[in-house]
PDB file of N, CA, C and O and ligand atoms in Angstrom:
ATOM      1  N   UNK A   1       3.954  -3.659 -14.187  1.00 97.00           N
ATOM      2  CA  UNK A   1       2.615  -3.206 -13.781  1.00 97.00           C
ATOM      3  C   UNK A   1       2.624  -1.679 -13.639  1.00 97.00           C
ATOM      4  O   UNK A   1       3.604  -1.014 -13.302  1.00 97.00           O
ATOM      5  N   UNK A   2       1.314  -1.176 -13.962  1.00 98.00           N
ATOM      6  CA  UNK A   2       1.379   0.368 -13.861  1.00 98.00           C
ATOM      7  C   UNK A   2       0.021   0.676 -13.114  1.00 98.00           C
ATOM      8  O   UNK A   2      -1.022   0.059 -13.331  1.00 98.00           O
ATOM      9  N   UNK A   3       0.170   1.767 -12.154  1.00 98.00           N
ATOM     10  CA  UNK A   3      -0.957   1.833 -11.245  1.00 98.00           C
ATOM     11  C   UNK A   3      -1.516   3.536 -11.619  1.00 98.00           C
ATOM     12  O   UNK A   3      -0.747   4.369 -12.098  1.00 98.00           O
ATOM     13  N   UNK A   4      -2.711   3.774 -11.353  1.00 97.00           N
ATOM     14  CA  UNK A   4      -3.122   4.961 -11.607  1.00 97.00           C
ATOM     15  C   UNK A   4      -4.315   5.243 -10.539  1.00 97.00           C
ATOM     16  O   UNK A   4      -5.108   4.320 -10.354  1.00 97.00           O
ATOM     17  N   UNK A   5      -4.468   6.279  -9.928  1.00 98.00           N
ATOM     18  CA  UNK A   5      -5.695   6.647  -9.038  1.00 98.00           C
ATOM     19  C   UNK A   5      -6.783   7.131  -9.859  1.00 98.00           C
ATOM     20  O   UNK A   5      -6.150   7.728 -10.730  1.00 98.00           O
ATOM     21  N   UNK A   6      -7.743   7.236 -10.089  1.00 98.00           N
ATOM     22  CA  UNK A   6      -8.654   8.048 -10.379  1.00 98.00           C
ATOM     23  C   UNK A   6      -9.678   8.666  -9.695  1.00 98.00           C
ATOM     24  O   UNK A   6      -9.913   8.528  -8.494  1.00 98.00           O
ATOM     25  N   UNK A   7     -10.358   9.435 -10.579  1.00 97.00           N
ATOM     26  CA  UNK A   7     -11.126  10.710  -9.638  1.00 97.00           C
ATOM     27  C   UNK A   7     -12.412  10.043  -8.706  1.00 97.00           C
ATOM     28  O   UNK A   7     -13.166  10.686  -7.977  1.00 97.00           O
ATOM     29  N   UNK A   8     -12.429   8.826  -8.907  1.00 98.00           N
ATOM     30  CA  UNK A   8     -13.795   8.319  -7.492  1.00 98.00           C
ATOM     31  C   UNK A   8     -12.900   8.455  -6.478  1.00 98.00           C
ATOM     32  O   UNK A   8     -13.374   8.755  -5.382  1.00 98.00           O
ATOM     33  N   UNK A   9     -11.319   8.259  -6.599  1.00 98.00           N
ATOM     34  CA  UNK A   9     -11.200   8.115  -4.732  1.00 98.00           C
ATOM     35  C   UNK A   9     -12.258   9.343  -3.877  1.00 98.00           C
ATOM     36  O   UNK A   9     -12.659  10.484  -4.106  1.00 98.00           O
ATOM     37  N   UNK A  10     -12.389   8.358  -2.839  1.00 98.00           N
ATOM     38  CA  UNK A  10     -13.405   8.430  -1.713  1.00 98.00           C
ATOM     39  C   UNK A  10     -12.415   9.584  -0.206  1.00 98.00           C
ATOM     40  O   UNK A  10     -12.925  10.194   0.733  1.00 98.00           O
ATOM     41  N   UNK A  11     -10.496   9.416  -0.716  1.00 98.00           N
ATOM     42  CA  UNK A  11      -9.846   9.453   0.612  1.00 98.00           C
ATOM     43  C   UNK A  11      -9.503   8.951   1.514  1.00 98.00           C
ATOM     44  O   UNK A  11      -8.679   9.435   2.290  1.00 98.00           O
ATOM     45  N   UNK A  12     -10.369   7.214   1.711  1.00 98.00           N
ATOM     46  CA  UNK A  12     -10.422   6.742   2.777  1.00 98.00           C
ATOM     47  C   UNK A  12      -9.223   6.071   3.532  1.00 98.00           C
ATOM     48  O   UNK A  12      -9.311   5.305   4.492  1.00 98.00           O
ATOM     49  N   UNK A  13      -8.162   6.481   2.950  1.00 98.00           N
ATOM     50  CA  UNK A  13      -6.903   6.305   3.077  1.00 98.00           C
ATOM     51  C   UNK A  13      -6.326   4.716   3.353  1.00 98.00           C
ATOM     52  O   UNK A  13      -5.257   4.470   3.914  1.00 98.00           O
ATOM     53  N   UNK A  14      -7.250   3.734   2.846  1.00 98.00           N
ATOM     54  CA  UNK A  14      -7.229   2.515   2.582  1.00 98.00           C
ATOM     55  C   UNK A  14      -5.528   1.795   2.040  1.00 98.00           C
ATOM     56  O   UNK A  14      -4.825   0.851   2.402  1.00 98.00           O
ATOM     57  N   UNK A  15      -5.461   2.707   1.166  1.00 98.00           N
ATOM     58  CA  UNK A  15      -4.452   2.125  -0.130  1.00 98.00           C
ATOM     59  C   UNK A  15      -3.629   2.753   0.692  1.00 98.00           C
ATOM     60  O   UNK A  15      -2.835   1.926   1.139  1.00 98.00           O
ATOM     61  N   UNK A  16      -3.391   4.014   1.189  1.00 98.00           N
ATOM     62  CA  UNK A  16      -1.964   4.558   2.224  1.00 98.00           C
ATOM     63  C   UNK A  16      -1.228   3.084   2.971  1.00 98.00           C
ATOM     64  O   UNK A  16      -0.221   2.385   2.864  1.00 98.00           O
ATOM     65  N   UNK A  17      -2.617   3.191   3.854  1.00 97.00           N
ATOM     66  CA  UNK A  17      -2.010   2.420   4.854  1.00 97.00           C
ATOM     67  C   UNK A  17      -1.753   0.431   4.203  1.00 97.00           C
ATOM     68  O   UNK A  17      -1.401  -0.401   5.038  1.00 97.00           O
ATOM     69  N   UNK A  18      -1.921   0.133   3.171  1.00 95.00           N
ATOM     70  CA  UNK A  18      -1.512  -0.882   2.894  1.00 95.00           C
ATOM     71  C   UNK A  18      -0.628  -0.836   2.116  1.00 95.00           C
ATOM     72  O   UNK A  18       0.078  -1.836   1.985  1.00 95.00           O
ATOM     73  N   UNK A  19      -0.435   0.058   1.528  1.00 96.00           N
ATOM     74  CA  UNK A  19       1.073   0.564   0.727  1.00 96.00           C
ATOM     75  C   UNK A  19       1.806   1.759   0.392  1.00 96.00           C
ATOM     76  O   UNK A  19       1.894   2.368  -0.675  1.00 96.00           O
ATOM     77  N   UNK A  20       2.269   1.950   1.428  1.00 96.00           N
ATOM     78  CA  UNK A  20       2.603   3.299   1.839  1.00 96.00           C
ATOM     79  C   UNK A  20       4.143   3.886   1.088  1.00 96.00           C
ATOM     80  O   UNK A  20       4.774   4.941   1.155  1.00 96.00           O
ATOM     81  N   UNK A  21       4.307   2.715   0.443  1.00 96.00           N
ATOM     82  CA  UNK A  21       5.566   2.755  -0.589  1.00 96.00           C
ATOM     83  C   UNK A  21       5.390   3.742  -1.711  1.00 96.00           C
ATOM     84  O   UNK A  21       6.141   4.670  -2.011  1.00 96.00           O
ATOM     85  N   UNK A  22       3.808   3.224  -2.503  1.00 98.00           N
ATOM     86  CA  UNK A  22       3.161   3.508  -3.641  1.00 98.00           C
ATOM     87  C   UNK A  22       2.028   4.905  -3.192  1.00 98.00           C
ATOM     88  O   UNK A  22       2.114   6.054  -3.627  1.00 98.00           O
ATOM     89  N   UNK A  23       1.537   4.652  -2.724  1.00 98.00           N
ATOM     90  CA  UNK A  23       0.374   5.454  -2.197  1.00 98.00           C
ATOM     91  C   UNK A  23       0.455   6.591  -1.396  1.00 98.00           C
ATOM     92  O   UNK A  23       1.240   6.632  -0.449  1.00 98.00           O
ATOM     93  N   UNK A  24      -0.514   7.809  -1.775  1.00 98.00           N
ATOM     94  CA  UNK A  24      -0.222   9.035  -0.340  1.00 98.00           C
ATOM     95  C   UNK A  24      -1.456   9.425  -1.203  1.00 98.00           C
ATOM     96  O   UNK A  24      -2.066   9.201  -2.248  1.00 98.00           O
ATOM     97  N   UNK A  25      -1.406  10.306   0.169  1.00 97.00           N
ATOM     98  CA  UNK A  25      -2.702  11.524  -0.011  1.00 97.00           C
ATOM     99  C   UNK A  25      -1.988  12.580  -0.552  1.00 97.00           C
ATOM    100  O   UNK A  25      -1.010  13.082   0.001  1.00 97.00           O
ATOM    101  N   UNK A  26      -2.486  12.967  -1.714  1.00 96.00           N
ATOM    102  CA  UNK A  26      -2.028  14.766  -2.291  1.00 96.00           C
ATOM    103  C   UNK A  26      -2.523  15.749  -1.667  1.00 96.00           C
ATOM    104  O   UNK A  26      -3.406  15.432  -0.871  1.00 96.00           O
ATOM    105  N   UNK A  27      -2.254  16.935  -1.742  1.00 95.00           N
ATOM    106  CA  UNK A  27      -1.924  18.041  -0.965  1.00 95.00           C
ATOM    107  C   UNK A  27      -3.806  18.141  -1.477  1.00 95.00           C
ATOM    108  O   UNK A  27      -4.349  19.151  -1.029  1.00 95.00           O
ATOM    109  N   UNK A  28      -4.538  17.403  -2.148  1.00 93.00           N
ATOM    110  CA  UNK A  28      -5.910  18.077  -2.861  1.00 93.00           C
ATOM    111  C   UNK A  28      -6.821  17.009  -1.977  1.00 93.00           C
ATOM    112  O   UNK A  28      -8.041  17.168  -2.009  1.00 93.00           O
ATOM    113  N   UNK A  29      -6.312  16.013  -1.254  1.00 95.00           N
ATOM    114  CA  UNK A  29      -7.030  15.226  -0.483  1.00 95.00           C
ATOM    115  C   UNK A  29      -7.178  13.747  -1.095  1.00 95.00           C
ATOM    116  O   UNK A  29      -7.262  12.668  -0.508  1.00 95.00           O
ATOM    117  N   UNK A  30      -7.180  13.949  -2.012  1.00 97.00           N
ATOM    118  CA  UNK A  30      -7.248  12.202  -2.987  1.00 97.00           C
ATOM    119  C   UNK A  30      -6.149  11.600  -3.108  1.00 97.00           C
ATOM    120  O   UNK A  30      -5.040  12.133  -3.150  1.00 97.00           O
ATOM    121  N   UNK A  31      -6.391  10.484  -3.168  1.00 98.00           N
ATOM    122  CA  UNK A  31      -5.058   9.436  -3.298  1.00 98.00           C
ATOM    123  C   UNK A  31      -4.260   9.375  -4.523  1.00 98.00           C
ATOM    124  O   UNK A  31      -4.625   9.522  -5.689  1.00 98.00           O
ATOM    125  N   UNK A  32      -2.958   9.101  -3.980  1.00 98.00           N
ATOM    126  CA  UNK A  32      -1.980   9.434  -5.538  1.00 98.00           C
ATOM    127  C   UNK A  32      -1.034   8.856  -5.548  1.00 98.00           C
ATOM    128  O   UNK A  32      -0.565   8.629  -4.434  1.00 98.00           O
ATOM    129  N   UNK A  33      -0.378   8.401  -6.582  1.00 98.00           N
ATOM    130  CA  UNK A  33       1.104   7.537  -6.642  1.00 98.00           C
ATOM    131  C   UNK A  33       1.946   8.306  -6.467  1.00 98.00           C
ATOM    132  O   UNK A  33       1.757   9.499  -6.233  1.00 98.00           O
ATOM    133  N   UNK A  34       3.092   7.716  -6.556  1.00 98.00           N
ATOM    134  CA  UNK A  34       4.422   8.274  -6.676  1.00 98.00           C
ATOM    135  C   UNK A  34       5.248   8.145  -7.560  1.00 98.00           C
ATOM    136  O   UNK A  34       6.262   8.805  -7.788  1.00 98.00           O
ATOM    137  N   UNK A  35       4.796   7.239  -8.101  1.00 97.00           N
ATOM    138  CA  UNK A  35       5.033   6.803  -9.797  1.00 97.00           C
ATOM    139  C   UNK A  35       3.926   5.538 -10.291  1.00 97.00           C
ATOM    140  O   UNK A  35       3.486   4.503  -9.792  1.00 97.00           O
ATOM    141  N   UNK A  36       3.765   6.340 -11.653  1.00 97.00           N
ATOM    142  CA  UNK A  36       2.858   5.170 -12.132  1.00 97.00           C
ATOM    143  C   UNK A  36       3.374   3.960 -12.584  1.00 97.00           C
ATOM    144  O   UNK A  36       2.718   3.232 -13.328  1.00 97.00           O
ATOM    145  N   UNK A  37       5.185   3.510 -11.962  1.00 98.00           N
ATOM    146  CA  UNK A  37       5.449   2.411 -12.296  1.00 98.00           C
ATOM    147  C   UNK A  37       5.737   1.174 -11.212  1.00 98.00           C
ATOM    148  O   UNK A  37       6.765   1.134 -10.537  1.00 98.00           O
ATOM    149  N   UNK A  38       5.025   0.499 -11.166  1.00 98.00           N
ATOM    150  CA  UNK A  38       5.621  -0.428 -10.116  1.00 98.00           C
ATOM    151  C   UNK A  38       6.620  -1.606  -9.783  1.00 98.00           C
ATOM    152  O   UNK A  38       6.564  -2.674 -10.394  1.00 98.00           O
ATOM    153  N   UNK A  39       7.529  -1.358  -8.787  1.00 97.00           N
ATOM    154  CA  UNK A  39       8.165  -1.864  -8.614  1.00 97.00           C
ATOM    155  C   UNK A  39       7.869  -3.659  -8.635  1.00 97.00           C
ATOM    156  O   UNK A  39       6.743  -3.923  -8.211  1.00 97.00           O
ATOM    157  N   UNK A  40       8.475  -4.561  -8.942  1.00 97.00           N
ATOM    158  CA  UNK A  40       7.863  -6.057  -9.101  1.00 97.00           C
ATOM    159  C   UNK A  40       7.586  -6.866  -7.355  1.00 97.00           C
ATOM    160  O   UNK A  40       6.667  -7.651  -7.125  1.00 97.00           O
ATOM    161  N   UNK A  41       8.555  -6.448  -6.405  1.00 97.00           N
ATOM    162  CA  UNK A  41       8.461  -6.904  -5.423  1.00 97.00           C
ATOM    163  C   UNK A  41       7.149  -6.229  -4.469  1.00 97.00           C
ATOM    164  O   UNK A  41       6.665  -6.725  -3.451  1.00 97.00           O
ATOM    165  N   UNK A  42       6.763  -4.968  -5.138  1.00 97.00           N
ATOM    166  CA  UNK A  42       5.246  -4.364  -4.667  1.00 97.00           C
ATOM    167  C   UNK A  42       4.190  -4.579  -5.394  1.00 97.00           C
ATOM    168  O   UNK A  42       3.080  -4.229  -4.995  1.00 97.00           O
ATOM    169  N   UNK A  43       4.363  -5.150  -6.500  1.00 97.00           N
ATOM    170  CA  UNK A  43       2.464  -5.519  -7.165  1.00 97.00           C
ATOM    171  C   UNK A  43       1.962  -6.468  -6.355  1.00 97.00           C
ATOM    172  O   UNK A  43       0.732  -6.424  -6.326  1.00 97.00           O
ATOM    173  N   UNK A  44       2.447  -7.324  -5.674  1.00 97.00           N
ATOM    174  CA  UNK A  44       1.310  -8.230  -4.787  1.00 97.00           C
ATOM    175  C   UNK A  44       0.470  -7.185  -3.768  1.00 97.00           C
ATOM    176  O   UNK A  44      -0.726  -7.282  -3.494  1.00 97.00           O
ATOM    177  N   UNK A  45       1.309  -6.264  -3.327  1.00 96.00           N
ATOM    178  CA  UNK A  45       0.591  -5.426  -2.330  1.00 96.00           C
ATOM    179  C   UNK A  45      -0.085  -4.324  -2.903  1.00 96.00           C
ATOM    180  O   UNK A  45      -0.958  -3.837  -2.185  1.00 96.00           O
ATOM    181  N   UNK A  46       0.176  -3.557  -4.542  1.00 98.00           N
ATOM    182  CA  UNK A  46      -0.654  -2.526  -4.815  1.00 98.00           C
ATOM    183  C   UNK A  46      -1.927  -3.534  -5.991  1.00 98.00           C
ATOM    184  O   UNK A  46      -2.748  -2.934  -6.684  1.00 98.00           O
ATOM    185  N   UNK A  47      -1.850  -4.562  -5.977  1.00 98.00           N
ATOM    186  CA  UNK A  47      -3.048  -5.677  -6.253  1.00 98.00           C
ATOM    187  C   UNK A  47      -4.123  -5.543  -5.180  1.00 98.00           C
ATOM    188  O   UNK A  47      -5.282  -5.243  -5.468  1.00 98.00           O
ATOM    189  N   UNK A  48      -3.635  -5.813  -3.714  1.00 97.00           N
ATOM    190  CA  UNK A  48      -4.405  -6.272  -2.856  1.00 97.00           C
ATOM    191  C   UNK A  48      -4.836  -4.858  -2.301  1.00 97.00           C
ATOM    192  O   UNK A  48      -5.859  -4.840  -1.617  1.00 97.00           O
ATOM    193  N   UNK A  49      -4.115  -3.575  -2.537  1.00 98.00           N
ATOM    194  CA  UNK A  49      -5.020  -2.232  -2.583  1.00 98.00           C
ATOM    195  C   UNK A  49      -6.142  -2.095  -3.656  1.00 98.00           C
ATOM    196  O   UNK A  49      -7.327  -1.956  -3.355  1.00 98.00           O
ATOM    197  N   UNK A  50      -5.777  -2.134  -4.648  1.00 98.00           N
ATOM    198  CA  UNK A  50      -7.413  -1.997  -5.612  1.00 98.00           C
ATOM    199  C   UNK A  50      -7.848  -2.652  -5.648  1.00 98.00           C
ATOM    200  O   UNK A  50      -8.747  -2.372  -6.440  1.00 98.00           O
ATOM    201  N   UNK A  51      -8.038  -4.060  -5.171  1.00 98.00           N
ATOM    202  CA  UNK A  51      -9.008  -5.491  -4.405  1.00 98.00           C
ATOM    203  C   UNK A  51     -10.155  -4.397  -3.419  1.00 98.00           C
ATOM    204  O   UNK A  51     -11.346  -4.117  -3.558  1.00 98.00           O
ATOM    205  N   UNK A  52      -9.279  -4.060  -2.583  1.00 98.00           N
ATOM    206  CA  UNK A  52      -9.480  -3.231  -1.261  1.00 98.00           C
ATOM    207  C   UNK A  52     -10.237  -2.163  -1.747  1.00 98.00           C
ATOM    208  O   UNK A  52     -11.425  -2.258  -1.438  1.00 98.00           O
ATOM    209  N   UNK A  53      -9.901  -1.042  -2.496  1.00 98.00           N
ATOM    210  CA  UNK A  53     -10.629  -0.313  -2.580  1.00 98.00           C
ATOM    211  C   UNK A  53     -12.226   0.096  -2.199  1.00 98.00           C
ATOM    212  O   UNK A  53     -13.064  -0.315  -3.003  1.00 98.00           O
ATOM    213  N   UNK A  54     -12.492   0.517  -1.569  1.00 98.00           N
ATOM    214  CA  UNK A  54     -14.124   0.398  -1.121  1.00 98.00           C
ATOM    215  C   UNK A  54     -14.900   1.228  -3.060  1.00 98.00           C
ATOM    216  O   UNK A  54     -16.014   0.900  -3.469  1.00 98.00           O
ATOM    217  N   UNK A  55     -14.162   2.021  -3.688  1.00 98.00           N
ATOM    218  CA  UNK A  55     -14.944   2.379  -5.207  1.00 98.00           C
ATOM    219  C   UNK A  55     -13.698   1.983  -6.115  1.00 98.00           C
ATOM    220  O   UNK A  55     -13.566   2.465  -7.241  1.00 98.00           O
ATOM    221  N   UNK A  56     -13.045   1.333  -5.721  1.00 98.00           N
ATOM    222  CA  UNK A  56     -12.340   0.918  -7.515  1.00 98.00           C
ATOM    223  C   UNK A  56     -11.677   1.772  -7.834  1.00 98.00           C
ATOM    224  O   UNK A  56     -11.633   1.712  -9.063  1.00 98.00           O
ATOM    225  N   UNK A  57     -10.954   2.778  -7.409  1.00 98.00           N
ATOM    226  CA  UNK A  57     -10.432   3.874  -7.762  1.00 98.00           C
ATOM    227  C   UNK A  57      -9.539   3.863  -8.827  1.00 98.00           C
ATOM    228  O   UNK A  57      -9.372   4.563  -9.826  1.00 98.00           O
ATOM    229  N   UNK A  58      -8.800   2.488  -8.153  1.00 98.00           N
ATOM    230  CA  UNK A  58      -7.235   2.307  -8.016  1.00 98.00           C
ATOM    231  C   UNK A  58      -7.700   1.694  -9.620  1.00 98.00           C
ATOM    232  O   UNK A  58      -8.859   1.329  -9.818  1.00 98.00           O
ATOM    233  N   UNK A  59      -6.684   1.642 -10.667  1.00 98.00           N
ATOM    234  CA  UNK A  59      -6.095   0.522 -12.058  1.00 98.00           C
ATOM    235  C   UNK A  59      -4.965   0.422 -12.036  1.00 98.00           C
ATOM    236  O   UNK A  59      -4.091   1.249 -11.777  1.00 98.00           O
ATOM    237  N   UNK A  60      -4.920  -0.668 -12.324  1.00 98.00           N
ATOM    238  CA  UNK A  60      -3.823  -1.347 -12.532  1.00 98.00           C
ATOM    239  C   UNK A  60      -3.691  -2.091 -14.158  1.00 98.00           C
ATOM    240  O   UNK A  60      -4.643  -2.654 -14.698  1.00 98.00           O
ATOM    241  N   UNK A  61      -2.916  -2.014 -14.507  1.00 94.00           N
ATOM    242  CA  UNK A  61      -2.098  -2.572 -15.881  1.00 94.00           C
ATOM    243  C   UNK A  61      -1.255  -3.105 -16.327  1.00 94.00           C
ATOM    244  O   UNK A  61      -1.169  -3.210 -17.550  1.00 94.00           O
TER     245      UNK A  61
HETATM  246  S1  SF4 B 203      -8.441   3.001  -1.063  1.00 55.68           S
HETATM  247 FE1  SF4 B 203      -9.447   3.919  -2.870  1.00 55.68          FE
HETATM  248  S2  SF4 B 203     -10.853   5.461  -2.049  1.00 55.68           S
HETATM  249 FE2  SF4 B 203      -9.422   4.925  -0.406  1.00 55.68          FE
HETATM  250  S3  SF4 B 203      -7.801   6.502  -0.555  1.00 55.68           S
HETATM  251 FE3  SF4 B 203      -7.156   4.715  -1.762  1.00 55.68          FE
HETATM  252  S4  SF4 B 203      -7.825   5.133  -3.886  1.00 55.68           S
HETATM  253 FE4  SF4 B 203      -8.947   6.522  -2.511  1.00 55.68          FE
END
């Protein structure tokens, strides 16, 4: 699986706090990976972040 933020994030720091493995705030305020590759034992949880998302920010692939 491969995860990517895009430019609607909102900030609302949603995806941080449910996966704080994958997810952070950049120094520009929007949400950002740490790699766009995901680990297999974390796609259930960076799934249930772009579920979450309040705008869809988040893709997944
Ligand atoms: S949950 Fe969505 S809007 Fe909120 S910080 Fe994460 S990517 Fe941005």
């Amino acid at each position: 699986m491969n995860v990517h933020v895009n430019s609607d994030c909102i900030s609302c720091g949603l995806c941080v706090s449910t996966c704080p493995n994958v997810f952070l705030i950049t120094d520009g305020g929007a949400a950002g990976v740490y790699s766009r590759e995901v680990a297999p034992e974390l796609e259930e949880q960076v799934q249930a972040a772009a579920d979450a998302c309040p705008v869809s920010a988040i893709e997944v692939g």
